[in-house]
Coordinates of N, CA and C in Angstrom, one line a residue:
M1 N -21.6 -55.9 32.0 CA -21.2 -55.2 30.9 C -21.2 -53.7 31.2
N2 N -20.3 -52.9 30.6 CA -20.2 -51.5 30.8 C -21.5 -50.8 30.3
S3 N -21.9 -49.8 31.2 CA -23.2 -49.2 30.9 C -23.1 -48.4 29.6
K4 N -21.9 -47.8 29.3 CA -21.7 -47.1 28.0 C -21.9 -48.0 26.8
I5 N -21.4 -49.2 26.9 CA -21.6 -50.2 25.8 C -23.0 -50.6 25.8
D6 N -23.7 -50.8 26.9 CA -25.1 -51.1 26.9 C -25.9 -50.1 26.2
T7 N -25.6 -48.8 26.4 CA -26.3 -47.7 25.8 C -26.1 -47.7 24.3
I8 N -24.9 -48.0 23.8 CA -24.6 -48.1 22.4 C -25.4 -49.2 21.8
T9 N -25.4 -50.4 22.5 CA -26.1 -51.6 22.0 C -27.6 -51.2 21.8
Y10 N -28.1 -50.6 22.9 CA -29.5 -50.2 22.8 C -29.8 -49.2 21.6
K11 N -29.0 -48.2 21.5 CA -29.2 -47.2 20.4 C -29.1 -47.9 19.0
V12 N -28.1 -48.8 18.8 CA -28.0 -49.5 17.5 C -29.3 -50.3 17.3
G13 N -29.8 -50.9 18.3 CA -31.0 -51.7 18.2 C -32.2 -50.9 17.8
V14 N -32.3 -49.7 18.4 CA -33.4 -48.8 18.1 C -33.3 -48.3 16.7
K15 N -32.1 -48.0 16.3 CA -31.8 -47.5 15.0 C -32.2 -48.5 13.9
I16 N -31.8 -49.8 14.2 CA -32.2 -50.9 13.3 C -33.7 -51.0 13.2
R17 N -34.4 -51.0 14.3 CA -35.8 -51.1 14.3 C -36.5 -49.9 13.5
I18 N -36.0 -48.7 13.7 CA -36.5 -47.5 12.9 C -36.3 -47.7 11.5
E19 N -35.1 -48.1 11.0 CA -34.8 -48.3 9.6 C -35.6 -49.4 9.0
R20 N -35.8 -50.5 9.8 CA -36.6 -51.6 9.3 C -38.1 -51.2 9.1
M21 N -38.6 -50.4 10.0 CA -40.0 -50.0 9.9 C -40.1 -49.0 8.8
K22 N -39.1 -48.1 8.5 CA -39.2 -47.2 7.4 C -39.3 -47.9 6.1
K23 N -38.6 -49.1 6.0 CA -38.7 -49.9 4.8 C -39.9 -50.8 4.7
G24 N -40.7 -50.8 5.8 CA -41.9 -51.6 5.8 C -41.7 -53.1 5.9
L25 N -40.5 -53.4 6.6 CA -40.2 -54.8 6.7 C -40.6 -55.4 8.1
S26 N -41.0 -56.6 8.1 CA -41.2 -57.3 9.4 C -39.8 -57.8 9.9
Q27 N -39.8 -58.1 11.2 CA -38.6 -58.7 11.7 C -38.3 -60.0 11.0
E28 N -39.3 -60.8 10.6 CA -39.1 -62.0 9.9 C -38.5 -61.8 8.5
K29 N -38.9 -60.8 7.8 CA -38.4 -60.5 6.5 C -36.9 -60.0 6.6
L30 N -36.7 -59.1 7.6 CA -35.3 -58.7 7.8 C -34.4 -59.8 8.1
A31 N -34.9 -60.7 8.9 CA -34.1 -61.9 9.3 C -33.8 -62.7 8.1
E32 N -34.8 -62.9 7.2 CA -34.6 -63.6 5.9 C -33.5 -63.0 5.0
L33 N -33.7 -61.6 4.9 CA -32.8 -60.9 3.9 C -31.4 -60.8 4.4
S34 N -31.2 -60.8 5.8 CA -29.9 -60.7 6.3 C -29.3 -62.0 6.7
N35 N -30.0 -63.1 6.6 CA -29.6 -64.4 7.0 C -29.2 -64.5 8.5
I36 N -30.1 -63.8 9.3 CA -29.9 -63.8 10.7 C -31.2 -64.3 11.3
G37 N -31.2 -65.0 12.4 CA -32.4 -65.6 13.0 C -33.3 -64.5 13.5
T38 N -34.6 -64.8 13.4 CA -35.6 -63.8 13.9 C -35.4 -63.5 15.3
N39 N -35.1 -64.5 16.1 CA -34.9 -64.2 17.6 C -33.8 -63.2 17.8
S40 N -32.7 -63.4 17.0 CA -31.6 -62.5 17.1 C -32.0 -61.1 16.7
I41 N -32.7 -60.9 15.6 CA -33.2 -59.6 15.2 C -33.9 -58.9 16.3
S42 N -34.9 -59.7 16.9 CA -35.7 -59.2 18.0 C -34.8 -58.8 19.2
S43 N -33.8 -59.6 19.6 CA -33.0 -59.3 20.7 C -32.1 -58.1 20.4
I44 N -31.6 -58.0 19.2 CA -30.8 -56.8 18.8 C -31.6 -55.5 18.9
E45 N -32.8 -55.6 18.3 CA -33.6 -54.4 18.3 C -34.0 -53.9 19.8
R46 N -34.1 -54.9 20.7 CA -34.4 -54.6 22.1 C -33.2 -54.2 22.9
G47 N -32.0 -54.3 22.3 CA -30.8 -54.0 23.0 C -30.4 -55.1 24.0
V48 N -30.9 -56.3 23.8 CA -30.6 -57.4 24.7 C -29.4 -58.1 24.2
Q49 N -29.2 -58.1 22.9 CA -28.0 -58.8 22.3 C -27.1 -57.7 21.6
S50 N -25.9 -57.8 21.9 CA -24.9 -56.9 21.3 C -24.4 -57.6 20.0
P51 N -24.8 -57.0 18.8 CA -24.4 -57.6 17.5 C -22.9 -57.4 17.2
T52 N -22.4 -58.3 16.4 CA -21.0 -58.2 15.9 C -21.1 -57.2 14.8
V53 N -19.9 -56.7 14.4 CA -19.9 -55.8 13.2 C -20.4 -56.5 12.0
E54 N -20.0 -57.8 11.8 CA -20.5 -58.6 10.7 C -22.0 -58.6 10.6
T55 N -22.6 -58.8 11.8 CA -24.1 -58.9 11.9 C -24.7 -57.5 11.5
V56 N -24.2 -56.4 12.1 CA -24.7 -55.1 11.7 C -24.5 -54.9 10.2
G57 N -23.4 -55.3 9.7 CA -23.1 -55.1 8.3 C -24.2 -55.9 7.4
A58 N -24.5 -57.1 7.8 CA -25.5 -57.9 7.1 C -26.9 -57.3 7.2
I59 N -27.2 -56.7 8.4 CA -28.5 -56.0 8.5 C -28.5 -54.7 7.7
A60 N -27.4 -54.0 7.7 CA -27.3 -52.7 6.9 C -27.5 -53.1 5.4
K61 N -26.9 -54.1 4.9 CA -27.0 -54.6 3.5 C -28.5 -54.9 3.2
A62 N -29.1 -55.7 4.1 CA -30.5 -56.1 3.9 C -31.4 -54.9 3.9
L63 N -31.1 -53.9 4.7 CA -31.9 -52.6 4.7 C -31.5 -51.7 3.6
D64 N -30.5 -52.0 2.8 CA -30.0 -51.2 1.7 C -29.6 -49.8 2.2
I65 N -28.9 -49.7 3.3 CA -28.3 -48.5 3.8 C -26.9 -48.7 4.1
E66 N -26.1 -47.6 4.2 CA -24.7 -47.7 4.5 C -24.5 -48.0 6.0
L67 N -23.6 -48.9 6.3 CA -23.3 -49.3 7.7 C -23.2 -48.2 8.7
Y68 N -22.5 -47.2 8.4 CA -22.3 -46.1 9.3 C -23.6 -45.4 9.8
K69 N -24.6 -45.4 8.9 CA -25.8 -44.8 9.3 C -26.5 -45.4 10.5
L70 N -26.2 -46.7 10.8 CA -26.8 -47.4 11.9 C -26.1 -46.9 13.2
F71 N -25.1 -46.1 13.1 CA -24.3 -45.6 14.2 C -24.5 -44.1 14.4
I72 N -25.4 -43.5 13.7 CA -25.7 -42.1 13.8 C -26.9 -42.0 14.7
F73 N -26.8 -41.6 15.9 CA -27.8 -41.6 16.9 C -28.5 -40.3 17.1
D74 N -29.4 -40.0 16.2 CA -30.2 -38.8 16.4 C -31.6 -39.1 17.0
I75 N -31.6 -40.2 17.8 CA -32.8 -40.7 18.4 C -32.7 -40.5 19.9

């Protein structure tokens, strides 16, 4: 995979983890709210799995934030 894509995947994962923790949610609860497997949430947050736009959208909805905010990398 392209290293630039890998970096974006990693940053999106970190951003999801930060937002999840701000909301006080466990990975299990986020998985339940977004209808995504717990293993997938873990892999996405670690940058191991590159999520689809639909998956990121479901996570954003579960976190009650606008989708684009998961792509603002101030981290």
